[in-house]
Short mmCIF file of C-alpha atoms and ligand atoms in Angstrom, two decimals:
data_model
loop_
_atom_site.label_atom_id
_atom_site.label_comp_id
_atom_site.label_asym_id
_atom_site.label_seq_id
_atom_site.Cartn_x
_atom_site.Cartn_y
_atom_site.Cartn_z
CA MET B 1 73.36 88.71 90.27
CA SER B 2 75.95 89.67 92.97
CA PRO B 3 77.37 86.82 95.06
CA ASP B 4 76.00 88.57 98.14
CA HIS B 5 72.58 87.37 96.85
CA ASP B 6 73.23 84.59 94.57
CA GLY B 7 72.14 81.86 97.08
CA VAL B 8 75.38 80.14 96.49
CA ARG B 9 77.74 82.45 98.21
CA ARG B 10 76.77 83.97 101.53
CA PRO B 11 77.17 87.78 101.94
CA LEU B 12 80.55 88.75 103.57
CA ARG B 13 81.74 91.91 105.12
CA PHE B 14 85.35 93.03 104.26
CA VAL B 15 87.52 95.43 105.90
CA VAL B 16 90.59 96.49 104.19
CA ILE B 17 93.42 98.44 106.15
CA GLY B 18 95.16 100.90 104.09
CA ALA B 19 94.36 102.66 100.86
CA GLY B 20 97.75 102.32 99.17
CA MET B 21 98.28 100.49 96.04
CA ALA B 22 97.30 97.18 97.67
CA GLY B 23 94.27 98.42 99.56
CA ILE B 24 93.03 100.11 96.31
CA LEU B 25 93.54 96.78 94.47
CA SER B 26 91.71 94.90 97.15
CA ALA B 27 88.65 97.12 96.84
CA ILE B 28 88.56 96.94 93.12
CA LYS B 29 88.97 93.11 93.07
CA LEU B 30 86.44 92.57 95.79
CA ARG B 31 83.81 94.67 94.09
CA GLU B 32 84.58 93.04 90.76
CA ALA B 33 83.94 89.66 92.42
CA GLY B 34 80.62 90.93 93.43
CA PHE B 35 81.20 91.56 97.07
CA GLY B 36 79.44 94.72 97.93
CA SER B 37 80.14 95.18 101.44
CA VAL B 38 83.76 96.53 101.57
CA ALA B 39 85.20 99.39 103.77
CA VAL B 40 88.77 100.62 103.35
CA TYR B 41 90.05 102.30 106.28
CA GLU B 42 92.99 104.84 105.65
CA LYS B 43 94.53 106.74 108.44
CA ALA B 44 95.75 109.52 106.31
CA ASP B 45 93.82 112.28 104.61
CA ARG B 46 94.53 110.99 101.06
CA LEU B 47 94.91 107.60 99.53
CA GLY B 48 98.31 106.59 97.78
CA GLY B 49 100.42 105.04 100.55
CA THR B 50 104.13 105.24 99.86
CA TRP B 51 103.48 107.70 96.95
CA ARG B 52 101.50 109.97 99.13
CA ASP B 53 104.08 109.86 101.98
CA ASN B 54 107.12 110.29 99.76
CA THR B 55 107.24 113.50 98.05
CA TYR B 56 110.94 114.37 98.29
CA PRO B 57 112.54 116.17 95.30
CA GLY B 58 113.60 113.66 92.60
CA ILE B 59 111.34 110.78 93.76
CA ALA B 60 110.68 108.24 91.12
CA CYS B 61 110.12 104.44 91.02
CA ASP B 62 113.03 102.27 90.22
CA ILE B 63 110.86 99.72 88.45
CA PRO B 64 110.05 100.59 84.95
CA SER B 65 106.64 102.34 84.79
CA HIS B 66 105.13 99.95 82.26
CA LEU B 67 105.67 97.16 84.87
CA TYR B 68 104.66 99.28 87.86
CA ARG B 69 101.07 99.34 87.04
CA TYR B 70 97.85 97.22 87.59
CA SER B 71 97.48 94.61 85.04
CA PHE B 72 93.86 95.65 84.47
CA ALA B 73 94.68 99.38 84.17
CA PRO B 74 97.73 99.81 81.78
CA ASN B 75 98.82 103.35 81.52
CA PRO B 76 99.80 104.55 77.97
CA ASN B 77 100.63 108.13 79.40
CA TRP B 78 103.79 107.47 81.54
CA THR B 79 106.06 110.25 80.79
CA HIS B 80 109.25 108.59 81.74
CA THR B 81 110.81 105.05 81.73
CA PHE B 82 110.75 105.38 85.47
CA ALA B 83 107.81 107.53 86.42
CA PRO B 84 108.22 110.42 88.94
CA GLY B 85 106.31 109.90 92.25
CA PRO B 86 103.60 112.51 91.60
CA GLU B 87 102.65 110.84 88.41
CA ILE B 88 102.26 107.44 90.28
CA LEU B 89 100.13 108.94 92.90
CA ALA B 90 97.96 110.59 90.20
CA TYR B 91 97.68 107.21 88.49
CA LEU B 92 96.58 105.49 91.80
CA GLU B 93 94.00 108.18 92.36
CA GLY B 94 92.75 108.00 88.84
CA VAL B 95 92.45 104.15 88.96
CA ALA B 96 90.52 104.41 92.25
CA GLU B 97 88.16 106.85 90.65
CA ARG B 98 87.91 105.03 87.46
CA PHE B 99 87.08 101.86 88.98
CA GLY B 100 84.54 103.28 91.31
CA VAL B 101 86.04 102.50 94.71
CA THR B 102 86.65 105.90 96.24
CA ASP B 103 83.24 105.68 97.90
CA ALA B 104 84.60 102.63 99.83
CA ILE B 105 87.59 104.44 101.22
CA GLN B 106 87.28 106.20 104.52
CA LEU B 107 90.06 108.67 105.00
CA ASN B 108 91.30 109.84 108.34
CA THR B 109 90.25 106.59 110.07
CA GLU B 110 92.77 104.46 111.56
CA VAL B 111 92.15 100.88 112.61
CA THR B 112 93.36 100.68 116.18
CA ARG B 113 92.23 97.17 117.28
CA LEU B 114 91.06 93.91 115.65
CA ARG B 115 89.58 91.25 118.00
CA HIS B 116 88.11 87.92 116.68
CA ASP B 117 85.24 86.70 118.68
CA GLY B 118 85.21 83.26 117.14
CA GLU B 119 82.65 84.52 114.53
CA ARG B 120 83.90 87.77 113.06
CA TRP B 121 86.45 90.38 113.50
CA GLN B 122 85.48 93.26 115.67
CA VAL B 123 87.19 96.45 114.33
CA GLU B 124 87.78 99.51 116.38
CA LEU B 125 88.51 102.75 114.68
CA SER B 126 90.34 105.82 115.72
CA ASN B 127 87.25 107.89 115.43
CA GLY B 128 85.66 105.93 118.20
CA SER B 129 83.22 104.01 115.85
CA THR B 130 83.41 100.19 115.34
CA ASP B 131 82.93 97.74 112.47
CA GLN B 132 82.68 93.97 111.96
CA ALA B 133 84.28 91.93 109.24
CA ASP B 134 84.07 88.32 108.14
CA VAL B 135 87.45 88.97 106.36
CA VAL B 136 90.19 91.50 107.04
CA ILE B 137 92.85 92.30 104.45
CA GLY B 138 95.88 94.10 105.82
CA ALA B 139 97.36 96.26 103.11
CA THR B 140 99.47 98.33 105.37
CA GLY B 141 102.68 98.54 103.33
CA VAL B 142 106.31 97.37 104.12
CA LEU B 143 108.34 100.67 104.00
CA HIS B 144 105.99 102.82 105.89
CA HIS B 145 107.15 103.77 109.30
CA PRO B 146 110.06 106.24 109.09
CA ARG B 147 113.22 105.16 110.96
CA TYR B 148 114.64 108.05 112.83
CA PRO B 149 118.33 107.69 113.63
CA ASP B 150 119.44 107.39 117.13
CA ILE B 151 121.99 110.29 117.03
CA ASP B 152 122.79 112.46 120.18
CA GLY B 153 121.36 115.81 120.02
CA LEU B 154 119.06 115.13 117.17
CA GLY B 155 116.17 117.23 118.76
CA THR B 156 118.67 120.10 119.44
CA PHE B 157 119.16 121.16 115.70
CA GLY B 158 118.17 124.83 115.20
CA GLY B 159 117.13 124.67 111.51
CA ALA B 160 114.56 122.57 109.69
CA CYS B 161 114.87 118.95 110.21
CA PHE B 162 112.67 116.25 108.67
CA HIS B 163 112.72 112.63 107.39
CA SER B 164 112.86 112.02 103.53
CA ALA B 165 109.27 110.42 103.81
CA ARG B 166 107.93 113.55 105.67
CA TRP B 167 109.30 116.11 103.31
CA ASP B 168 108.54 119.70 104.49
CA HIS B 169 107.80 121.64 101.23
CA SER B 170 107.48 124.94 103.17
CA VAL B 171 111.37 124.89 103.74
CA GLU B 172 113.24 126.72 101.08
CA LEU B 173 116.48 124.99 99.92
CA THR B 174 117.67 127.60 97.41
CA GLY B 175 121.11 128.80 98.26
CA ARG B 176 120.99 127.16 101.64
CA ARG B 177 123.40 124.69 103.40
CA VAL B 178 121.57 121.24 103.39
CA GLY B 179 122.83 118.23 105.13
CA ILE B 180 121.51 114.70 104.38
CA ILE B 181 122.09 111.69 106.42
CA GLY B 182 121.93 108.42 104.52
CA THR B 183 123.06 107.04 101.18
CA GLY B 184 120.17 104.77 100.30
CA SER B 185 117.69 105.14 97.26
CA SER B 186 115.98 108.00 98.82
CA ALA B 187 119.10 110.03 99.52
CA VAL B 188 120.57 109.26 96.14
CA GLN B 189 117.57 110.72 94.38
CA ILE B 190 117.42 113.74 96.59
CA VAL B 191 121.02 114.63 96.16
CA SER B 192 120.76 114.46 92.26
CA ALA B 193 117.55 116.52 92.38
CA ILE B 194 118.66 119.38 94.77
CA ILE B 195 122.35 119.79 93.91
CA GLY B 196 121.74 122.53 91.48
CA THR B 197 119.59 124.46 93.72
CA VAL B 198 121.11 124.37 97.24
CA GLY B 199 124.13 126.56 98.33
CA ASN B 200 126.11 123.62 99.67
CA LEU B 201 125.13 119.97 100.17
CA TYR B 202 126.74 117.96 102.73
CA LEU B 203 126.06 114.06 102.47
CA PHE B 204 126.70 112.19 105.52
CA GLN B 205 127.66 108.67 104.51
CA ARG B 206 127.98 105.89 106.88
CA THR B 207 128.27 103.30 104.20
CA PRO B 208 129.00 103.76 100.55
CA GLN B 209 126.51 102.32 97.90
CA TRP B 210 127.14 100.70 94.62
CA ILE B 211 125.10 102.58 91.94
CA LEU B 212 123.76 100.92 88.83
CA PRO B 213 123.68 103.54 86.09
CA VAL B 214 120.24 103.17 84.42
CA PRO B 215 119.17 106.11 82.38
CA ASN B 216 115.58 107.39 82.73
CA PRO B 217 114.69 108.79 79.27
CA PRO B 218 111.37 110.52 78.71
CA ILE B 219 108.59 108.78 76.70
CA ASP B 220 107.65 111.46 74.21
CA GLU B 221 104.08 112.37 73.18
CA GLU B 222 104.34 110.56 69.85
CA GLN B 223 105.25 107.24 71.55
CA ARG B 224 102.43 107.80 74.13
CA ALA B 225 99.97 108.46 71.33
CA VAL B 226 101.06 105.02 69.86
CA PHE B 227 100.48 103.40 73.16
CA ARG B 228 97.00 104.97 73.31
CA GLN B 229 95.95 103.86 69.75
CA ASP B 230 97.69 100.50 69.85
CA PRO B 231 97.38 99.01 73.50
CA ALA B 232 99.05 95.77 72.04
CA SER B 233 102.22 97.63 71.47
CA MET B 234 102.38 98.81 75.15
CA ASP B 235 101.61 95.22 76.19
CA ALA B 236 104.53 93.92 74.10
CA LEU B 237 106.88 96.57 75.73
CA ARG B 238 105.71 95.44 79.12
CA LYS B 239 106.37 91.72 78.31
CA GLU B 240 109.75 92.54 77.02
CA LEU B 241 110.55 94.67 80.13
CA ALA B 242 109.28 91.98 82.41
CA HIS B 243 111.40 89.31 80.67
CA THR B 244 114.48 91.38 80.87
CA PHE B 245 114.01 92.54 84.43
CA GLU B 246 113.19 88.98 85.76
CA THR B 247 115.84 87.22 83.96
CA SER B 248 118.64 89.76 84.25
CA PHE B 249 118.13 91.36 87.59
CA ALA B 250 115.25 90.05 89.93
CA ASN B 251 116.47 86.47 89.61
CA ALA B 252 120.19 87.40 89.72
CA VAL B 253 119.91 88.70 93.31
CA VAL B 254 118.65 85.28 94.57
CA ASP B 255 121.65 83.41 92.99
CA ALA B 256 124.73 85.27 94.16
CA ASN B 257 127.03 83.24 91.81
CA SER B 258 124.98 83.56 88.65
CA PRO B 259 126.52 85.11 85.42
CA GLN B 260 123.73 87.72 85.57
CA MET B 261 124.87 88.86 88.99
CA ALA B 262 128.49 89.03 87.72
CA PHE B 263 127.30 91.23 84.94
CA ILE B 264 125.49 93.68 87.26
CA GLU B 265 128.48 93.69 89.58
CA GLU B 266 130.71 94.59 86.60
CA MET B 267 128.37 97.39 85.47
CA CYS B 268 128.39 99.11 89.07
CA ARG B 269 132.32 98.69 89.13
CA GLN B 270 132.60 100.31 85.73
CA ASN B 271 130.21 103.05 86.77
CA LEU B 272 132.34 103.89 89.72
CA GLU B 273 135.62 103.68 87.86
CA ASN B 274 134.43 105.74 84.83
CA SER B 275 132.30 108.27 86.42
CA VAL B 276 134.34 109.57 89.52
CA ARG B 277 137.29 111.40 88.30
CA ASP B 278 139.15 112.16 91.73
CA PRO B 279 140.83 108.93 92.90
CA GLU B 280 140.38 109.91 96.51
CA LEU B 281 136.69 110.66 96.28
CA ARG B 282 136.35 107.40 94.19
CA GLU B 283 137.97 105.30 97.02
CA ARG B 284 135.53 107.04 99.62
CA LEU B 285 132.69 106.11 97.41
CA ARG B 286 133.74 102.53 96.97
CA PRO B 287 131.78 99.97 99.04
CA ASP B 288 133.70 97.05 100.49
CA TYR B 289 130.81 94.54 99.99
CA ARG B 290 129.34 93.09 96.80
CA PRO B 291 126.94 95.09 94.54
CA ALA B 292 123.29 94.25 95.26
CA CYS B 293 124.06 93.03 98.83
CA LYS B 294 122.34 95.99 99.98
CA ARG B 295 119.19 96.84 97.79
CA LEU B 296 120.88 98.19 94.66
CA VAL B 297 120.58 101.87 94.17
CA VAL B 298 119.71 102.89 90.60
CA SER B 299 120.82 106.43 89.37
CA PRO B 300 122.01 107.78 86.20
CA ASP B 301 123.53 110.84 87.78
CA PHE B 302 124.36 110.58 91.34
CA TYR B 303 128.22 110.44 90.80
CA GLU B 304 127.84 113.59 88.64
CA ALA B 305 125.95 115.36 91.35
CA ILE B 306 128.32 114.45 94.13
CA GLN B 307 131.34 115.67 92.12
CA GLN B 308 129.83 119.22 91.86
CA PRO B 309 131.76 121.91 93.60
CA ASN B 310 129.08 122.45 96.11
CA ALA B 311 128.70 118.85 96.97
CA HIS B 312 130.61 117.55 100.15
CA LEU B 313 130.86 113.90 100.92
CA ILE B 314 131.36 113.41 104.64
CA THR B 315 132.68 110.04 105.66
CA GLU B 316 133.72 110.86 109.17
CA LYS B 317 131.39 109.29 111.78
CA ILE B 318 128.66 111.52 113.12
CA LEU B 319 129.41 112.45 116.79
CA ARG B 320 126.31 114.44 117.56
CA ILE B 321 123.90 117.01 116.24
CA GLU B 322 124.14 120.47 117.58
CA PRO B 323 121.95 123.63 117.15
CA GLN B 324 124.18 124.86 114.36
CA GLY B 325 124.71 121.49 112.56
CA VAL B 326 126.29 118.02 112.56
CA ARG B 327 129.57 117.52 114.62
CA THR B 328 131.66 114.60 113.27
CA THR B 329 134.23 112.51 115.22
CA ASP B 330 137.17 114.57 113.80
CA GLY B 331 135.74 117.74 115.77
CA THR B 332 134.50 119.41 112.62
CA LEU B 333 131.11 121.17 112.99
CA HIS B 334 129.40 121.01 109.64
CA GLU B 335 127.01 124.09 109.88
CA LEU B 336 123.56 123.63 108.28
CA ASP B 337 120.31 125.35 107.68
CA VAL B 338 118.38 122.23 106.80
CA LEU B 339 118.90 118.73 107.83
CA VAL B 340 117.26 115.66 105.94
CA LEU B 341 117.12 112.37 107.52
CA ALA B 342 117.09 109.76 104.71
CA THR B 343 117.58 107.03 107.19
CA GLY B 344 114.96 104.59 105.91
CA PHE B 345 112.16 102.72 107.49
CA ARG B 346 111.22 100.34 110.32
CA VAL B 347 110.49 97.20 108.18
CA ASP B 348 109.29 94.98 111.09
CA GLN B 349 105.98 96.85 111.67
CA PHE B 350 103.44 95.66 109.08
CA LEU B 351 100.17 95.76 110.98
CA ARG B 352 101.63 97.35 113.99
CA PRO B 353 100.66 99.26 116.05
CA ILE B 354 97.21 97.74 115.48
CA GLU B 355 96.31 95.52 118.50
CA VAL B 356 95.28 92.26 117.01
CA THR B 357 93.74 89.41 119.11
CA GLY B 358 92.73 86.06 117.59
CA PRO B 359 89.74 83.87 118.83
CA THR B 360 91.89 81.96 121.33
CA GLY B 361 93.25 85.23 123.00
CA VAL B 362 96.47 85.05 121.29
CA THR B 363 97.80 88.46 120.18
CA LEU B 364 99.94 89.53 117.32
CA GLU B 365 102.42 90.99 119.72
CA GLU B 366 102.83 87.48 121.26
CA LEU B 367 102.94 85.73 117.82
CA TRP B 368 105.50 88.19 116.54
CA ALA B 369 107.43 88.72 119.72
CA GLN B 370 110.62 87.68 117.99
CA ARG B 371 109.89 88.97 114.50
CA PRO B 372 107.15 89.10 111.98
CA TYR B 373 106.32 85.97 109.91
CA ALA B 374 103.38 84.62 107.93
CA TYR B 375 102.75 81.70 105.81
CA TYR B 376 103.81 82.82 102.23
CA SER B 377 103.67 86.38 103.63
CA ILE B 378 99.78 86.07 103.63
CA SER B 379 98.35 84.16 106.67
CA ILE B 380 99.40 84.05 110.35
CA PRO B 381 98.48 80.90 112.44
CA GLY B 382 96.06 81.81 115.14
CA LEU B 383 94.55 84.81 113.25
CA PRO B 384 91.86 83.42 110.96
CA ASN B 385 90.41 85.35 107.95
CA LEU B 386 93.13 87.90 108.27
CA PHE B 387 95.12 88.08 105.04
CA LEU B 388 98.09 90.29 104.25
CA LEU B 389 99.27 91.89 101.06
CA ASN B 390 102.95 92.60 100.87
CA GLY B 391 103.23 90.94 104.29
CA PRO B 392 106.43 89.76 106.09
CA ASN B 393 109.20 88.09 104.22
CA GLY B 394 107.57 88.66 100.85
CA PRO B 395 109.13 89.53 97.56
CA VAL B 396 109.88 93.13 98.39
CA GLY B 397 112.83 94.82 96.79
CA ASN B 398 113.29 93.78 93.26
CA PHE B 399 109.91 93.08 91.66
CA SER B 400 107.03 95.27 90.89
CA LEU B 401 105.06 95.31 94.16
CA ILE B 402 101.85 95.80 92.09
CA ASP B 403 102.47 92.45 90.38
CA VAL B 404 103.29 90.84 93.74
CA ALA B 405 100.11 92.13 95.28
CA GLU B 406 97.91 91.08 92.45
CA LEU B 407 99.21 87.55 92.56
CA GLN B 408 98.77 87.43 96.28
CA PHE B 409 95.24 88.83 96.01
CA ASP B 410 94.33 86.05 93.44
CA TYR B 411 95.49 83.54 95.94
CA ILE B 412 93.57 85.10 98.77
CA SER B 413 90.49 85.34 96.76
CA GLN B 414 90.52 81.60 96.39
CA LEU B 415 90.40 81.34 100.17
CA ILE B 416 87.71 83.99 100.35
CA ASP B 417 85.66 81.90 97.86
CA LEU B 418 85.70 78.95 100.20
CA ILE B 419 84.45 81.16 103.05
CA ALA B 420 81.80 82.66 100.70
CA ARG B 421 80.61 79.27 99.59
CA GLY B 422 80.37 78.05 103.18
CA GLU B 423 83.05 75.43 102.80
CA ALA B 424 84.79 76.97 105.78
CA ARG B 425 83.80 79.68 108.12
CA LEU B 426 87.35 80.52 109.28
CA ILE B 427 90.59 79.85 107.39
CA THR B 428 94.25 80.17 108.62
CA ALA B 429 97.55 78.68 107.81
CA THR B 430 98.58 75.86 110.14
CA THR B 431 101.56 76.38 112.36
CA GLU B 432 103.16 73.33 111.02
CA ALA B 433 102.97 74.57 107.41
CA THR B 434 104.23 77.89 108.45
CA GLU B 435 107.20 76.49 110.22
CA ARG B 436 107.93 74.35 107.22
CA PHE B 437 107.73 77.42 104.79
CA GLU B 438 109.90 79.54 106.98
CA GLN B 439 112.52 76.82 107.30
CA ALA B 440 112.71 76.31 103.59
CA ARG B 441 112.95 80.31 103.17
CA VAL B 442 115.68 80.52 105.63
CA ASP B 443 117.61 77.74 103.90
CA ALA B 444 117.22 79.26 100.51
CA ALA B 445 118.17 82.78 101.69
CA ARG B 446 121.72 81.30 102.05
CA ASN B 447 122.29 81.55 98.22
CA THR B 448 121.20 85.16 97.97
CA VAL B 449 123.48 87.94 97.36
CA TRP B 450 121.84 89.79 100.46
CA VAL B 451 124.12 87.64 102.82
CA THR B 452 127.29 88.25 101.24
CA GLY B 453 128.64 90.53 103.89
CA CYS B 454 126.74 93.94 104.38
CA ARG B 455 124.19 95.55 106.68
CA SER B 456 120.85 96.29 105.08
CA TRP B 457 117.21 96.74 105.76
CA TYR B 458 116.65 93.27 104.21
CA LEU B 459 118.34 91.43 107.22
CA ASP B 460 116.35 90.57 110.33
CA ASP B 461 117.65 90.31 113.90
CA ARG B 462 119.43 87.08 112.91
CA GLY B 463 120.93 88.51 109.71
CA ILE B 464 118.64 86.47 107.66
CA PRO B 465 117.03 88.37 104.62
CA SER B 466 113.23 89.23 105.24
CA ALA B 467 112.46 88.52 101.67
CA TRP B 468 111.49 85.88 99.12
CA PRO B 469 114.72 84.12 98.30
CA TRP B 470 113.51 82.36 95.13
CA SER B 471 112.75 83.40 91.56
CA PHE B 472 109.74 85.34 90.44
CA ASP B 473 108.62 82.36 88.37
CA ARG B 474 108.53 80.24 91.64
CA PHE B 475 106.45 82.99 93.35
CA ARG B 476 104.05 83.16 90.48
CA ALA B 477 103.71 79.28 90.59
CA GLU B 478 103.23 79.20 94.39
CA MET B 479 100.53 81.92 94.27
CA ALA B 480 98.50 80.09 91.51
CA ALA B 481 96.48 78.05 94.06
CA PRO B 482 96.62 77.67 97.80
CA ARG B 483 97.68 74.14 99.08
CA LEU B 484 94.63 73.56 101.20
CA GLU B 485 96.35 70.90 103.27
CA ASP B 486 98.46 73.70 104.66
CA PHE B 487 95.37 75.46 105.99
CA GLU B 488 93.02 74.82 108.92
CA LEU B 489 89.49 75.20 107.67
CA VAL B 490 86.82 75.58 110.43
CA ARG B 491 83.26 74.98 109.31
O1 LIG G 501 116.48 103.91 103.20
P1 LIG G 501 117.72 102.76 103.25
P2 LIG G 501 115.96 104.45 101.83
N1 LIG G 501 123.74 107.38 110.98
O2 LIG G 501 117.23 102.13 104.41
C1 LIG G 501 121.71 105.54 106.89
C2 LIG G 501 112.74 101.89 98.63
N2 LIG G 501 112.89 103.16 97.76
O3 LIG G 501 114.78 105.43 102.20
O4 LIG G 501 123.77 101.74 105.06
C3 LIG G 501 124.04 107.41 109.77
O5 LIG G 501 118.01 102.12 102.10
C4 LIG G 501 121.88 104.09 106.30
O6 LIG G 501 123.33 103.81 106.48
P3 LIG G 501 123.84 102.24 106.52
C5 LIG G 501 113.90 101.05 98.19
O7 LIG G 501 113.41 99.60 98.36
C6 LIG G 501 112.82 103.00 96.54
O8 LIG G 501 116.97 105.28 101.09
O9 LIG G 501 122.88 101.36 107.30
N3 LIG G 501 123.44 106.82 108.83
C7 LIG G 501 121.50 104.24 104.89
O10 LIG G 501 122.59 104.74 104.06
C8 LIG G 501 114.96 101.19 99.25
O11 LIG G 501 115.79 100.31 99.43
C9 LIG G 501 113.02 104.14 95.77
O12 LIG G 501 125.26 102.31 107.08
C10 LIG G 501 122.42 106.19 109.11
C11 LIG G 501 120.30 105.19 104.96
O13 LIG G 501 120.41 105.91 106.20
C12 LIG G 501 113.96 101.49 100.43
O14 LIG G 501 112.90 102.23 100.04
C13 LIG G 501 113.26 105.36 96.31
C14 LIG G 501 121.84 106.05 110.31
C15 LIG G 501 119.01 104.54 104.84
O15 LIG G 501 118.97 103.87 103.63
C16 LIG G 501 114.65 102.34 101.55
O16 LIG G 501 115.39 103.40 100.97
C17 LIG G 501 113.47 105.50 97.59
C18 LIG G 501 122.60 106.67 111.36
N4 LIG G 501 122.26 106.55 112.55
C19 LIG G 501 113.26 104.30 98.45
N5 LIG G 501 120.64 105.40 110.33
C20 LIG G 501 112.81 104.02 94.29
O17 LIG G 501 111.98 103.41 93.83
C21 LIG G 501 120.44 105.04 109.00
N6 LIG G 501 121.62 105.58 108.27
C22 LIG G 501 113.87 104.67 93.49
#
């Protein structure tokens, strides 16, 4: 019997915002727990979140594919160690289909307002209709809103111009003069993917990046057949990858002085020394901060690509954009047909621009006037029964975000259970517990490699990393069960 009708748990209505990886997860888990009344609202015309939005050439995940998958839906068919984006999108769509949640997803429907009336969340939608929910799950993603650079004349460019997360596939690149602004993970993948096709490529680098040379070998059909026939062998691989990843990399970045971090630094330095032949180019590509201070860029072939005769690394500052191209401060006009803005994302948005008002009248904008925060990235004091997946200051950069979301969901489901059982009508973290958590997080962030002297999207307006500053083991332990004394439970 479903918990909606088992007489022990009361029926609840759930609204999930966003049908990306975390929203699909929520629908599957809620249905699996027997909650029948679930609506997932997705503003776009297709599910898939970041893997729907980012379709630029060369896109791949930099977390090994056998780690970047739902634990309940291992995939024996990944074609590469790091799967290309379209394969991940197809995987997410396949999982939603296979677990029967596509009917819960309403596409082209944006949540515009959430207002808690003391009993339930009143939900307003872009199509003019409304909904009500006992519990809202915000699964709106971290790297979602493109950041457009504030450069003079951006709108005057005469050719095609688009953000890396809004790739215009109707634009022909073959033989053309293509400019790319930015040198983050997106730009590096794009450069490697298009250098063989374009006429000339101009990479506008404001800050050089360290590059970790990790190869991306294919997983051949023979190996995939083994995984299909013997899922235990796939699980063994996953465990081995998870162990290596957590101990050698994910945990190194939160301890800037660890031997693992020293090893990663050495690999990056060797990569630069050994891969870039021209000493002058090598120096222009050399960062003046420690590897992994910015989110480490992983690429087996970027240095090779940028040394091709048709590749031009531009390190002069951009003065302005003109109809013909990009003018740098040395007076040179770099004439272009296409301009790609690989300039990253606005990472302080989360639920925004949804207007959220709690039962006391307090708004999300007031609560987050300085910057976004949430107790363990999940609960915002003043906004009961609203739970976030991959919310503010969570483990973002170096872990599989699917693992993160699954652990967070298990934690949230324990709170939902209290609501369903009538032990609480409304649940929210207390202000005091949230402040305590924030202080501990800020203190611990001082030991991370992210504060060793660089500018990055990790850093908030105070220069404090908006990230989980502890190990993954600690995250797992904290997510095992909520400390109820840190929550206000209203009956
Ligand atoms: O964005 P970024 P991204 N003038 O913010 C430059 C994930 N991801 O889309 O360093 C000139 O890293 C800016 O320069 P600077 C991953 O978590 C994963 O590349 O600030 N330049 C920087 O070089 C990643 O970290 C994968 O000086 C300007 C670049 O634009 C995150 O997404 C693939 C500028 C922005 O880099 C974001 O990566 C892709 C200006 N006005 C993304 N403004 C994989 O899984 C900005 N820049 C592999």
